[in-house]
JSON list of C-alpha atoms and ligand atoms in Angstrom, two decimals:
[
{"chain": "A", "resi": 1, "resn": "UNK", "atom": "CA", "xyz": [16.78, 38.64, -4.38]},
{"chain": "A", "resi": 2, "resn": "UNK", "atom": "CA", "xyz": [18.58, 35.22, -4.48]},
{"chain": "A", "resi": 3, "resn": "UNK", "atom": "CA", "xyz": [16.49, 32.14, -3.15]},
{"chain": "A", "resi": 4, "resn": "UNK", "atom": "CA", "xyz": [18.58, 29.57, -2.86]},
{"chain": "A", "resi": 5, "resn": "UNK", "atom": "CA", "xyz": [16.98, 26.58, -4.36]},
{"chain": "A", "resi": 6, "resn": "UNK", "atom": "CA", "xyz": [16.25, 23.10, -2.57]},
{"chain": "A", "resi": 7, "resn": "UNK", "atom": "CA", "xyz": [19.07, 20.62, -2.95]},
{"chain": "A", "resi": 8, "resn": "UNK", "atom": "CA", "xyz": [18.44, 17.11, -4.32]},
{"chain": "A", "resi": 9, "resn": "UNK", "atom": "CA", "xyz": [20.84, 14.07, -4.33]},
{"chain": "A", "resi": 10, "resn": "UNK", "atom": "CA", "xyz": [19.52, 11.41, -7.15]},
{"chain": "A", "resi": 11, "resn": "UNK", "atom": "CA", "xyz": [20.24, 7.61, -6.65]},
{"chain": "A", "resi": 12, "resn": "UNK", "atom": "CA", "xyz": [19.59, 5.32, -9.79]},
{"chain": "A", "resi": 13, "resn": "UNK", "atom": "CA", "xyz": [20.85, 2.26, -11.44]},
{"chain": "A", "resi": 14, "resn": "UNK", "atom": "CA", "xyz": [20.04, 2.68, -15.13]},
{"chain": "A", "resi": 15, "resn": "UNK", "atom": "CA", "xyz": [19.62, 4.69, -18.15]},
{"chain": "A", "resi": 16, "resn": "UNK", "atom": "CA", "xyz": [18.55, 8.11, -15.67]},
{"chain": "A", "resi": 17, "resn": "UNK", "atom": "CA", "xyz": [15.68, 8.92, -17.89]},
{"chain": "A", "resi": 18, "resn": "UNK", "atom": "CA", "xyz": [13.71, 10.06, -14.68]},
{"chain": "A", "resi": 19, "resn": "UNK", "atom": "CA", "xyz": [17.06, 11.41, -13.31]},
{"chain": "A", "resi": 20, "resn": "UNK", "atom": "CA", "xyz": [17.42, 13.58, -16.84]},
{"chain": "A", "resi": 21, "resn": "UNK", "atom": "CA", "xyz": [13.90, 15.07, -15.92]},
{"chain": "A", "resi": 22, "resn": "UNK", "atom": "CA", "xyz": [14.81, 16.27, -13.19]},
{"chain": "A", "resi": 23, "resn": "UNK", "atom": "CA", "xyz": [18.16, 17.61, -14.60]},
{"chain": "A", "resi": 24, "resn": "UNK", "atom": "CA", "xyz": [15.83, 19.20, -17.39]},
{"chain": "A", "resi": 25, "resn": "UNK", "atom": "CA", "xyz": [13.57, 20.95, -14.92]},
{"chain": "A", "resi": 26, "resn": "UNK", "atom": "CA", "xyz": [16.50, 21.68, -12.73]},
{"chain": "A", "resi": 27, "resn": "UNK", "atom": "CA", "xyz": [17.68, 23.81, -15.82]},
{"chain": "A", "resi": 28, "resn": "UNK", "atom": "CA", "xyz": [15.27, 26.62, -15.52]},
{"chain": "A", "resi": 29, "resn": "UNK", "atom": "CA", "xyz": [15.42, 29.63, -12.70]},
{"chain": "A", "resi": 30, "resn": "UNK", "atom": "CA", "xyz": [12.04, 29.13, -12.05]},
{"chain": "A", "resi": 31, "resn": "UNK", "atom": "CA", "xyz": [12.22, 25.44, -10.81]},
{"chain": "A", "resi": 32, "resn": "UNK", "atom": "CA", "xyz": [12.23, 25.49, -6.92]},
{"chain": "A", "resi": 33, "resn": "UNK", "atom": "CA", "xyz": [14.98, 22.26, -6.76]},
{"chain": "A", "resi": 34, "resn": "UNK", "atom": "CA", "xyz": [18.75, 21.45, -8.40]},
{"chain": "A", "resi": 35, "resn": "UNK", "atom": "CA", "xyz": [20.20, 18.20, -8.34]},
{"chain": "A", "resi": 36, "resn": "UNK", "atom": "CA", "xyz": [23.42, 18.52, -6.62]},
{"chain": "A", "resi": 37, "resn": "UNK", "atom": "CA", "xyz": [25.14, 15.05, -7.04]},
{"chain": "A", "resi": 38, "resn": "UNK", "atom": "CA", "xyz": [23.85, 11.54, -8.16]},
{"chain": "A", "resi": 39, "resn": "UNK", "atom": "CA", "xyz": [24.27, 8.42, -6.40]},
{"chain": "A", "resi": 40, "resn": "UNK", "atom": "CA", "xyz": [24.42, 4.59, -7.79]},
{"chain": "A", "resi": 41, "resn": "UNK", "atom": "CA", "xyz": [25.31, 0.94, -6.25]},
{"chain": "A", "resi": 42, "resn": "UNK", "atom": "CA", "xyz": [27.18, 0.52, -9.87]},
{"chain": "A", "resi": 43, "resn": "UNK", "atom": "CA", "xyz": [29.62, 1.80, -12.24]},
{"chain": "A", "resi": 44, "resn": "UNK", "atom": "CA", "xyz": [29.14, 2.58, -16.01]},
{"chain": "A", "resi": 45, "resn": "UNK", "atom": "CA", "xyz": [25.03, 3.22, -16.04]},
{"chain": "A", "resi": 46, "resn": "UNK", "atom": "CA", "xyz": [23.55, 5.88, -18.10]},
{"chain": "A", "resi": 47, "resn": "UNK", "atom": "CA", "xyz": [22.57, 7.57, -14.87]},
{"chain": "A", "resi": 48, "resn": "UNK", "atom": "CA", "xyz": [26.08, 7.93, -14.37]},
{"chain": "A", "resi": 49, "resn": "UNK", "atom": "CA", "xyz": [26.74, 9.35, -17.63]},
{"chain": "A", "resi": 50, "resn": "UNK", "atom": "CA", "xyz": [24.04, 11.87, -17.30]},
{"chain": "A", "resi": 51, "resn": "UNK", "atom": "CA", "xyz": [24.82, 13.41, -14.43]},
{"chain": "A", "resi": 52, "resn": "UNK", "atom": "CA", "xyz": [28.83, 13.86, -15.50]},
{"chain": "A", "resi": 53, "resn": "UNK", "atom": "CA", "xyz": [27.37, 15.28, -19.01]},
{"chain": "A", "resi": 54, "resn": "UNK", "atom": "CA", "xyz": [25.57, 17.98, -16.78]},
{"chain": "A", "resi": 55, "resn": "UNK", "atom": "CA", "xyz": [28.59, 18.64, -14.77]},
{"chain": "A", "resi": 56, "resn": "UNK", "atom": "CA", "xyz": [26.82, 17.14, -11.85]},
{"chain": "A", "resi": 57, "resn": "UNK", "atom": "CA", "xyz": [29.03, 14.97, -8.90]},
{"chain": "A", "resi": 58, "resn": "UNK", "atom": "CA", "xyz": [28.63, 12.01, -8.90]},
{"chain": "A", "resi": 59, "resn": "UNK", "atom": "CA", "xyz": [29.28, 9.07, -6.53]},
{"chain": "A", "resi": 60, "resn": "UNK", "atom": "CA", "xyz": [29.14, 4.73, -6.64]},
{"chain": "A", "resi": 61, "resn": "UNK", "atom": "CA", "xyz": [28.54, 2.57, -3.35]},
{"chain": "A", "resi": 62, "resn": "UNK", "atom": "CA", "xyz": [28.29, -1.07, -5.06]},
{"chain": "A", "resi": 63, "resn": "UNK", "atom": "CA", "xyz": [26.85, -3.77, -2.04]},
{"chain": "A", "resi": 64, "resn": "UNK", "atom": "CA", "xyz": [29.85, -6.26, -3.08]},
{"chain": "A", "resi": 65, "resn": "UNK", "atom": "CA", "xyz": [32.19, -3.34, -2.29]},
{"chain": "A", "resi": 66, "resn": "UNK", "atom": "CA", "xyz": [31.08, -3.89, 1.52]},
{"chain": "A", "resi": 67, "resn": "UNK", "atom": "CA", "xyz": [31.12, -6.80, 4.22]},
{"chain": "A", "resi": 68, "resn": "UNK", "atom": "CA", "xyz": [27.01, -5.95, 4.84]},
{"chain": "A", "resi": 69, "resn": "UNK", "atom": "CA", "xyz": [23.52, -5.00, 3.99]},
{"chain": "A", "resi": 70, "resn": "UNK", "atom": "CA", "xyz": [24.25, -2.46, 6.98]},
{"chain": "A", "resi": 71, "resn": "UNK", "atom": "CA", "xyz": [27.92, -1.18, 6.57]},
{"chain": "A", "resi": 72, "resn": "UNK", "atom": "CA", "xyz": [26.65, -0.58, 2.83]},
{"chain": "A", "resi": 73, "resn": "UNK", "atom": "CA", "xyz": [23.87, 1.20, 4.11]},
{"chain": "A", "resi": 74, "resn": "UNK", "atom": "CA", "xyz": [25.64, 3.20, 6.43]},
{"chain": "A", "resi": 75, "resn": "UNK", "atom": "CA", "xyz": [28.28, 4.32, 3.55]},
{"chain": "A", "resi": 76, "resn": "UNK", "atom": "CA", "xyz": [25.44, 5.36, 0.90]},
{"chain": "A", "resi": 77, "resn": "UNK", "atom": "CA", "xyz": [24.35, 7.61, 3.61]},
{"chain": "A", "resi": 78, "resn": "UNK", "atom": "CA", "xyz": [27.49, 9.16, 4.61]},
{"chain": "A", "resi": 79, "resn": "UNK", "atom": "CA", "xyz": [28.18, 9.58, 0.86]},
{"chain": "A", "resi": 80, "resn": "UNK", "atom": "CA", "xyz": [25.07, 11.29, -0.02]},
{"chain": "A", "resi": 81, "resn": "UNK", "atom": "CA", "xyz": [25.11, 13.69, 3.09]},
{"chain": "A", "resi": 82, "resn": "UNK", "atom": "CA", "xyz": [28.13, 14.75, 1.77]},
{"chain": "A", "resi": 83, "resn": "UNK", "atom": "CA", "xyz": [25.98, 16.93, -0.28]},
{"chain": "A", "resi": 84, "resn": "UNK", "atom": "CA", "xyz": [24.10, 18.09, 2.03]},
{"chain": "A", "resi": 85, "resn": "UNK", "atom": "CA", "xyz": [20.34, 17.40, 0.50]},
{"chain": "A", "resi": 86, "resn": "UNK", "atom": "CA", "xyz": [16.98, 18.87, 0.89]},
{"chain": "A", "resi": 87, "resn": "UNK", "atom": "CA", "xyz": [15.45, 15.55, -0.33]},
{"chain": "A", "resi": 88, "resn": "UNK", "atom": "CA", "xyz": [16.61, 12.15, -1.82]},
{"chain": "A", "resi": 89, "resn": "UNK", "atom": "CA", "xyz": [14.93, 11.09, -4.70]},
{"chain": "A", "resi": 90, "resn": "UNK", "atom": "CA", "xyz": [15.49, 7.56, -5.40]},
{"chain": "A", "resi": 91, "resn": "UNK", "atom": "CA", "xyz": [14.72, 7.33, -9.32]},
{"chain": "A", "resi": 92, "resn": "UNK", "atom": "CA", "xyz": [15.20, 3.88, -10.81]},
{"chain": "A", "resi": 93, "resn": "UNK", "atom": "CA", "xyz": [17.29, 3.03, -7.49]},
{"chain": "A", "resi": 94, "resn": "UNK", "atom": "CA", "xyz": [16.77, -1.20, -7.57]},
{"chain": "A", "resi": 95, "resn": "UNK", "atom": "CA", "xyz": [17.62, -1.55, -4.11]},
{"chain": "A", "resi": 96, "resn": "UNK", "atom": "CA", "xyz": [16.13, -1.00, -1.09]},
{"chain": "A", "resi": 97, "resn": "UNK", "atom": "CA", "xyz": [17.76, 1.35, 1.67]},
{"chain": "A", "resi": 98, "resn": "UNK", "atom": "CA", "xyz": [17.98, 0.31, 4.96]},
{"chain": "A", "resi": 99, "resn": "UNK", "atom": "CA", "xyz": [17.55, 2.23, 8.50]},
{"chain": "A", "resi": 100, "resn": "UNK", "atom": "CA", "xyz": [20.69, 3.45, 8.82]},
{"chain": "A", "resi": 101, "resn": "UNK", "atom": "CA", "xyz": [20.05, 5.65, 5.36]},
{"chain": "A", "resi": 102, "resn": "UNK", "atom": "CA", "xyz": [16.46, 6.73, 6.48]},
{"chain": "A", "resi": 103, "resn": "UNK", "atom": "CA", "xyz": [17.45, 8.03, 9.38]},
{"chain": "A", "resi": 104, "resn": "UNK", "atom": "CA", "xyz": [19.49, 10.07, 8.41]},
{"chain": "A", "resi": 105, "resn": "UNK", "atom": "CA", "xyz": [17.67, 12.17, 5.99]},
{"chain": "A", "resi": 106, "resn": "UNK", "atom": "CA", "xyz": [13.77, 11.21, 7.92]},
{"chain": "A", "resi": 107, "resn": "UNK", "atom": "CA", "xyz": [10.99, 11.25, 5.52]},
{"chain": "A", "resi": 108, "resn": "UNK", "atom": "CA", "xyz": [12.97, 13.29, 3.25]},
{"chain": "A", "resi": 109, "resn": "UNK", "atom": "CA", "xyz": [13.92, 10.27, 1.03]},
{"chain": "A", "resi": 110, "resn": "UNK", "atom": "CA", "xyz": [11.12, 9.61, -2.07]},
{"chain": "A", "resi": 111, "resn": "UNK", "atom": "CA", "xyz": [11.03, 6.64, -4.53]},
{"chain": "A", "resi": 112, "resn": "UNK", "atom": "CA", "xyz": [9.15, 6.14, -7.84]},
{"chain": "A", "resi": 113, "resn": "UNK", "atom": "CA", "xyz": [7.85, 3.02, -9.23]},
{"chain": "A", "resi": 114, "resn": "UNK", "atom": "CA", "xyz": [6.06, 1.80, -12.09]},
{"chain": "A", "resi": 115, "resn": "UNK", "atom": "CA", "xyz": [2.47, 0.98, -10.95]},
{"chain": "A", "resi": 116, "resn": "UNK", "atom": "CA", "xyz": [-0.54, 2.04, -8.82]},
{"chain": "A", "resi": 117, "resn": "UNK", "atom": "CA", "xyz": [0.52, 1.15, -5.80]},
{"chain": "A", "resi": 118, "resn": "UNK", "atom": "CA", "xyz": [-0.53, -0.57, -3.37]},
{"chain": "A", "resi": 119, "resn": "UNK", "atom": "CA", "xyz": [-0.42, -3.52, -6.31]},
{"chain": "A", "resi": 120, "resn": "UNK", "atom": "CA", "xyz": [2.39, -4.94, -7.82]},
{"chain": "A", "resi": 121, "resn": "UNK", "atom": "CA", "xyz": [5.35, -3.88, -5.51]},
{"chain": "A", "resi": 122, "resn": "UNK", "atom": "CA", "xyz": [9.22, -4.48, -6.64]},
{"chain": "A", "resi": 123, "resn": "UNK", "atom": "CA", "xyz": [11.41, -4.81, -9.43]},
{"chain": "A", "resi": 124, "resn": "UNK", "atom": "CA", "xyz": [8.49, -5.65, -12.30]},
{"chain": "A", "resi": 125, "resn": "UNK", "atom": "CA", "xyz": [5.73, -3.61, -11.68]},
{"chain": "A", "resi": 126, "resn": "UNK", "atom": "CA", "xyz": [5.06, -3.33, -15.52]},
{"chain": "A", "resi": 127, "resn": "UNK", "atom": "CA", "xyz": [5.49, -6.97, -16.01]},
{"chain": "A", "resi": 128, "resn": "UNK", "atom": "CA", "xyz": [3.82, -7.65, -13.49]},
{"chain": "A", "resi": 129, "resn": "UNK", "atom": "CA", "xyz": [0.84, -5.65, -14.21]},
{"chain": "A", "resi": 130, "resn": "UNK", "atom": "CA", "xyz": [0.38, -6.86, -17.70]},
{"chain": "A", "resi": 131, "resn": "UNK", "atom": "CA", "xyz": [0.60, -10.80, -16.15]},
{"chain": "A", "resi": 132, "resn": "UNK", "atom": "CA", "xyz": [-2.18, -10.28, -13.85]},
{"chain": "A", "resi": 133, "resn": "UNK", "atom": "CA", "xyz": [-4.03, -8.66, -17.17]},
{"chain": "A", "resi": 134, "resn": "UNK", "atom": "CA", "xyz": [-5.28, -5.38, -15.62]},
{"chain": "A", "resi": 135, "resn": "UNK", "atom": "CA", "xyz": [-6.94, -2.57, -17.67]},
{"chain": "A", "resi": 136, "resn": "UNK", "atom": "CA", "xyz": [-5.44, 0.52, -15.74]},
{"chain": "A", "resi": 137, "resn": "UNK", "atom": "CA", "xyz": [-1.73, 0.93, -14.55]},
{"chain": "A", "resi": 138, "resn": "UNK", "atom": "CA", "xyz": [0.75, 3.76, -13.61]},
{"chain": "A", "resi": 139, "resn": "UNK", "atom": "CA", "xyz": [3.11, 4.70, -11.17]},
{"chain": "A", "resi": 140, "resn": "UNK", "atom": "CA", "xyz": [3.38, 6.05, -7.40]},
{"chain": "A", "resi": 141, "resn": "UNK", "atom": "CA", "xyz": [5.42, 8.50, -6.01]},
{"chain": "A", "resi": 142, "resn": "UNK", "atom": "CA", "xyz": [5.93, 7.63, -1.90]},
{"chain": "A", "resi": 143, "resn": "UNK", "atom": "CA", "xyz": [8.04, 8.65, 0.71]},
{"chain": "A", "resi": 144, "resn": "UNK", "atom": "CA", "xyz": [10.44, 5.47, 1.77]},
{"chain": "A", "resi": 145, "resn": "UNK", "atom": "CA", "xyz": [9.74, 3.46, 4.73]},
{"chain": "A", "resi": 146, "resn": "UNK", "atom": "CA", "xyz": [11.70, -0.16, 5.17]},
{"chain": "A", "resi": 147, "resn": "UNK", "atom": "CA", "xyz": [9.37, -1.85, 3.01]},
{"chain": "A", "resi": 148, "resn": "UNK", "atom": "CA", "xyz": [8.66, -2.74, -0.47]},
{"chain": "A", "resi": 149, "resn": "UNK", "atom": "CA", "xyz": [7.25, 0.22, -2.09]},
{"chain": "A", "resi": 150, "resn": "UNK", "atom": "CA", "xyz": [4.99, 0.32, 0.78]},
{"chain": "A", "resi": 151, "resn": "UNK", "atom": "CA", "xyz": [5.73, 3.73, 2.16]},
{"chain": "A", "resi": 152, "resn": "UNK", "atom": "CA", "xyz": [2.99, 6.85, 2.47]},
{"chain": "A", "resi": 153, "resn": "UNK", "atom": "CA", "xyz": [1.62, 8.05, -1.22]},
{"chain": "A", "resi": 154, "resn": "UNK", "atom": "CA", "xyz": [2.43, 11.48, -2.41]},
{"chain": "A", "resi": 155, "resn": "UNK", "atom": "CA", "xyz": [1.20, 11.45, -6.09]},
{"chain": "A", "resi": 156, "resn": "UNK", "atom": "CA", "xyz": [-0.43, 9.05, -8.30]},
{"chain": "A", "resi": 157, "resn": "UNK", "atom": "CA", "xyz": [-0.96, 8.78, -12.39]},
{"chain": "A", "resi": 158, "resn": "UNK", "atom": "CA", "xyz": [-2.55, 6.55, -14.11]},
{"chain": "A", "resi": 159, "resn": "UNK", "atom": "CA", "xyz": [-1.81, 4.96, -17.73]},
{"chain": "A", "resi": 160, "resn": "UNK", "atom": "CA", "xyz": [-4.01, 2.87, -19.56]},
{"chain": "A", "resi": 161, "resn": "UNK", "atom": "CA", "xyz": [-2.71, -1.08, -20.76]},
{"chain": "A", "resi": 162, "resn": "UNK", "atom": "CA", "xyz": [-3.38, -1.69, -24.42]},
{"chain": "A", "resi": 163, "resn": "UNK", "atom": "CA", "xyz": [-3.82, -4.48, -25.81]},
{"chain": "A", "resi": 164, "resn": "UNK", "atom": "CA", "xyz": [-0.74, -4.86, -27.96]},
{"chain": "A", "resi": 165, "resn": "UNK", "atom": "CA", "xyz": [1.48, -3.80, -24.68]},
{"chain": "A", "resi": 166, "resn": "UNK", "atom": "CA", "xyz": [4.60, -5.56, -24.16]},
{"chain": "A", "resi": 167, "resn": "UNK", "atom": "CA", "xyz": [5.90, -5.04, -21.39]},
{"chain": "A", "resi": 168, "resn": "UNK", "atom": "CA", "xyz": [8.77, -2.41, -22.64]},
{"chain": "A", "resi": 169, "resn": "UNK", "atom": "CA", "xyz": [6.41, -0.47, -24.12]},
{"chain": "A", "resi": 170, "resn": "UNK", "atom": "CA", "xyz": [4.01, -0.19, -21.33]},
{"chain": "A", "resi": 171, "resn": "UNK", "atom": "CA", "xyz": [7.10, 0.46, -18.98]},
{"chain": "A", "resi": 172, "resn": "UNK", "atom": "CA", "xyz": [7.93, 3.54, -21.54]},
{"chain": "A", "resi": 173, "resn": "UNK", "atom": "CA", "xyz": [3.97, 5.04, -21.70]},
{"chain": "A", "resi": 174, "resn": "UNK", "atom": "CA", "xyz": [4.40, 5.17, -17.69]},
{"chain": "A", "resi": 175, "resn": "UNK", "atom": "CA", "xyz": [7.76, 6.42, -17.66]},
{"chain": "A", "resi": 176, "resn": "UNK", "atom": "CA", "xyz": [6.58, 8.97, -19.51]},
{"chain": "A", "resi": 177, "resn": "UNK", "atom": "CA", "xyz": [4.09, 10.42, -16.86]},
{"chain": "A", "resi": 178, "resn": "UNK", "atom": "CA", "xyz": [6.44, 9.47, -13.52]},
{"chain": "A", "resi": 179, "resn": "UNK", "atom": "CA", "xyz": [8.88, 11.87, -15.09]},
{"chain": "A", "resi": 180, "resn": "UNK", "atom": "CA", "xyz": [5.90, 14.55, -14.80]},
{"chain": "A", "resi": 181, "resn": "UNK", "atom": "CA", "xyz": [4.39, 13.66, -12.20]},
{"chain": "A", "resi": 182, "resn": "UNK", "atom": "CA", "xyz": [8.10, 13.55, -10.08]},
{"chain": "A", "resi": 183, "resn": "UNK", "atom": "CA", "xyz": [9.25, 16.76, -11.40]},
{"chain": "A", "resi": 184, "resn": "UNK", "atom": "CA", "xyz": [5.86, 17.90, -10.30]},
{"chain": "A", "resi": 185, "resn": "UNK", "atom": "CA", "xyz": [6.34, 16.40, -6.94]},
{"chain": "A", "resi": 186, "resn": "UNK", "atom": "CA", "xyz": [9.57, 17.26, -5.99]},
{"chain": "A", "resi": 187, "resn": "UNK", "atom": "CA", "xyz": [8.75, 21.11, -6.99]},
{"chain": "A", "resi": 188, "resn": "UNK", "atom": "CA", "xyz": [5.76, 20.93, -4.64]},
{"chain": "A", "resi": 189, "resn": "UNK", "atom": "CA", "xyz": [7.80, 19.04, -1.44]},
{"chain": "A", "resi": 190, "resn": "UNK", "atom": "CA", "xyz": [10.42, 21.26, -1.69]},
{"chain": "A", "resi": 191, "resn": "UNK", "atom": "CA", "xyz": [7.82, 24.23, -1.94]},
{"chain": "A", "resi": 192, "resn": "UNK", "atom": "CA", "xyz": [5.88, 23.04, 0.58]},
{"chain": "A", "resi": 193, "resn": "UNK", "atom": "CA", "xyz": [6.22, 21.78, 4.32]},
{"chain": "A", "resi": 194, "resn": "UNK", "atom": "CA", "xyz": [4.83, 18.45, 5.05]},
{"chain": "A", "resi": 195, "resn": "UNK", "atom": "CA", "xyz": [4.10, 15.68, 7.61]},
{"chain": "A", "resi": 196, "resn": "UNK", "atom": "CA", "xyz": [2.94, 12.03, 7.50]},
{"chain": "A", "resi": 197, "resn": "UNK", "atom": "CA", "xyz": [0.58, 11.40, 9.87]},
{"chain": "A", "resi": 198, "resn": "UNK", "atom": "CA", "xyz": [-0.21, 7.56, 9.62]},
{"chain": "A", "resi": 199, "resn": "UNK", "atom": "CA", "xyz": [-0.09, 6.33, 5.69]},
{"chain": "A", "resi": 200, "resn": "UNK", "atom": "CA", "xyz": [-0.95, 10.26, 4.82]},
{"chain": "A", "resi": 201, "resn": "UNK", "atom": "CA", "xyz": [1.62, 12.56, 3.44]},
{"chain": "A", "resi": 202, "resn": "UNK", "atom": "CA", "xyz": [-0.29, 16.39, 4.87]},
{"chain": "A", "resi": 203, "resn": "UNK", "atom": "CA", "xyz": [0.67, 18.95, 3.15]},
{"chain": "A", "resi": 204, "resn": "UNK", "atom": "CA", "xyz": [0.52, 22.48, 4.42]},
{"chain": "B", "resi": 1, "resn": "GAR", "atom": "C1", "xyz": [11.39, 3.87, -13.56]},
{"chain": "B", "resi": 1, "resn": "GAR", "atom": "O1", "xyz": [10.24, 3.39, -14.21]},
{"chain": "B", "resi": 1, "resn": "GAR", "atom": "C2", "xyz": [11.27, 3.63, -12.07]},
{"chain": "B", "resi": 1, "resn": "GAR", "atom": "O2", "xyz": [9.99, 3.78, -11.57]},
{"chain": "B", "resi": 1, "resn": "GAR", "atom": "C3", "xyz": [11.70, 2.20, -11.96]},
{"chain": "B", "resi": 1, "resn": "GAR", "atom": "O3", "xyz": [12.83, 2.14, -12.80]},
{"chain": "B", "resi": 1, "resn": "GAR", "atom": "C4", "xyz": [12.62, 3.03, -13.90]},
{"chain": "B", "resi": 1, "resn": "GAR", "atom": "C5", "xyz": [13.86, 3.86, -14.08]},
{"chain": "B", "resi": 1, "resn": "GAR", "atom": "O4", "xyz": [14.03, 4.27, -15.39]},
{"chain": "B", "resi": 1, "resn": "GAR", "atom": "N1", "xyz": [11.96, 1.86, -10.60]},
{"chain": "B", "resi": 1, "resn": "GAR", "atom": "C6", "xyz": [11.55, 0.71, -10.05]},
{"chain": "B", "resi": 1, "resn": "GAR", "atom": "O5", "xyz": [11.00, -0.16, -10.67]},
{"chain": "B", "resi": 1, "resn": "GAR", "atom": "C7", "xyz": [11.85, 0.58, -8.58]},
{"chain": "B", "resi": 1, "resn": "GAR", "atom": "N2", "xyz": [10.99, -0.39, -7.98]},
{"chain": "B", "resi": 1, "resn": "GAR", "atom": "P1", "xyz": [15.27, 5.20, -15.79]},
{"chain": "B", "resi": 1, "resn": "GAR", "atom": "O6", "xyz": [16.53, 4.47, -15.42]},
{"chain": "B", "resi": 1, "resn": "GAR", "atom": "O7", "xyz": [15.12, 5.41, -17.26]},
{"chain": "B", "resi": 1, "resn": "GAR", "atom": "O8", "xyz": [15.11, 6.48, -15.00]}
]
């Protein structure tokens, strides 16, 4: 018997290391997802390059391309229904979508980010964690709302600081677990069905 397997559309903005994981894991029968195209707001990333090395489709939407937030916003979802996706798995994706893109694909879009959410939201969660001189960091996997990294918590890891850290080589000891814990993930949402009821992701 043929299942077919859930499709995923990848939006990034740099080197894809989280994007390759899921490439990686897409690469064996038994993994329950395939990454069907990959998204970016700009040309000439390593994202980019990944995806084309693994014969995968990519597309670009850069904001200056655009007369608005919204009209971009619009576009990025047009082209990533294109490919008709399961889920949208923003990995490394440094800007925020808007409601014209969540709409359209309703709690089926996921980010990951560097730190234990509910602290240190945005663009430097690893820098940001090592300024305020915390003990325990990691990263969050959540399903997108309109805000900041603020949207309902799927999975969490944790990674310890050390006391040498800098802050590129703290970002690298978490990267290594978010690409677990989001190949992980994306396996189990596309296994499983699920609902958010208030800032809970329910599983069933
Ligand atoms: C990841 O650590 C991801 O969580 C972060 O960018 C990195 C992407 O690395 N995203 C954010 O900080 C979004 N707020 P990659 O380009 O090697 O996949």
């Amino acid at each position: 018997m043929i299942v077919a397997r859930a499709r995923v559309v990848v939006l990034a903005s740099g080197g894809g290391t989280t994007l390759q994981a899921l490439i990686d894991a897409s690469s064996t029968v038994e993994y329950p997802a395939a990454v069907v195209a990959v998204g970016s707001d700009r040309y000439g990333i390593g994202a980019l390059d990944r995806a084309s090395a693994a014969d995968i489709p990519t597309f670009v939407a850069p904001p200056d391309e655009y007369p608005d937030r919204a009209t971009w916003d619009a576009a990025l979802a047009e082209s990533t229904a294109v490919y008709r996706p399961d889920i949208v798995v923003l990995a490394g994706f440094m800007r925020l979508v808007g409601a014209a893109f969540l709409d359209r694909f309703p709690h089926r879009v996921i980010n990951t980010h560097p730190a234990l959410s509910p602290a240190f939201p945005g663009v430097h969660g690893p820098r940001d964690a090592l300024a305020y001189g915390v003990k325990i960091t990691g990263c969050t996997i959540f399903v997108v709302d309109e805000g900041v990294d603020t949207g309902p918590i799927v999975a969490q890891a944790s990674v310890p600081v050390l006391d040498d850290d800098d802050e590129a080589t703290l970002h690298e000891r978490i990267k290594e677990r978010e690409r677990e814990i989001l190949v992980q993930t994306v396996a189990e949402l596309v296994t499983d069905t699920y609902r958010i009821e208030g800032r809970k992701v329910v599983r069933s």
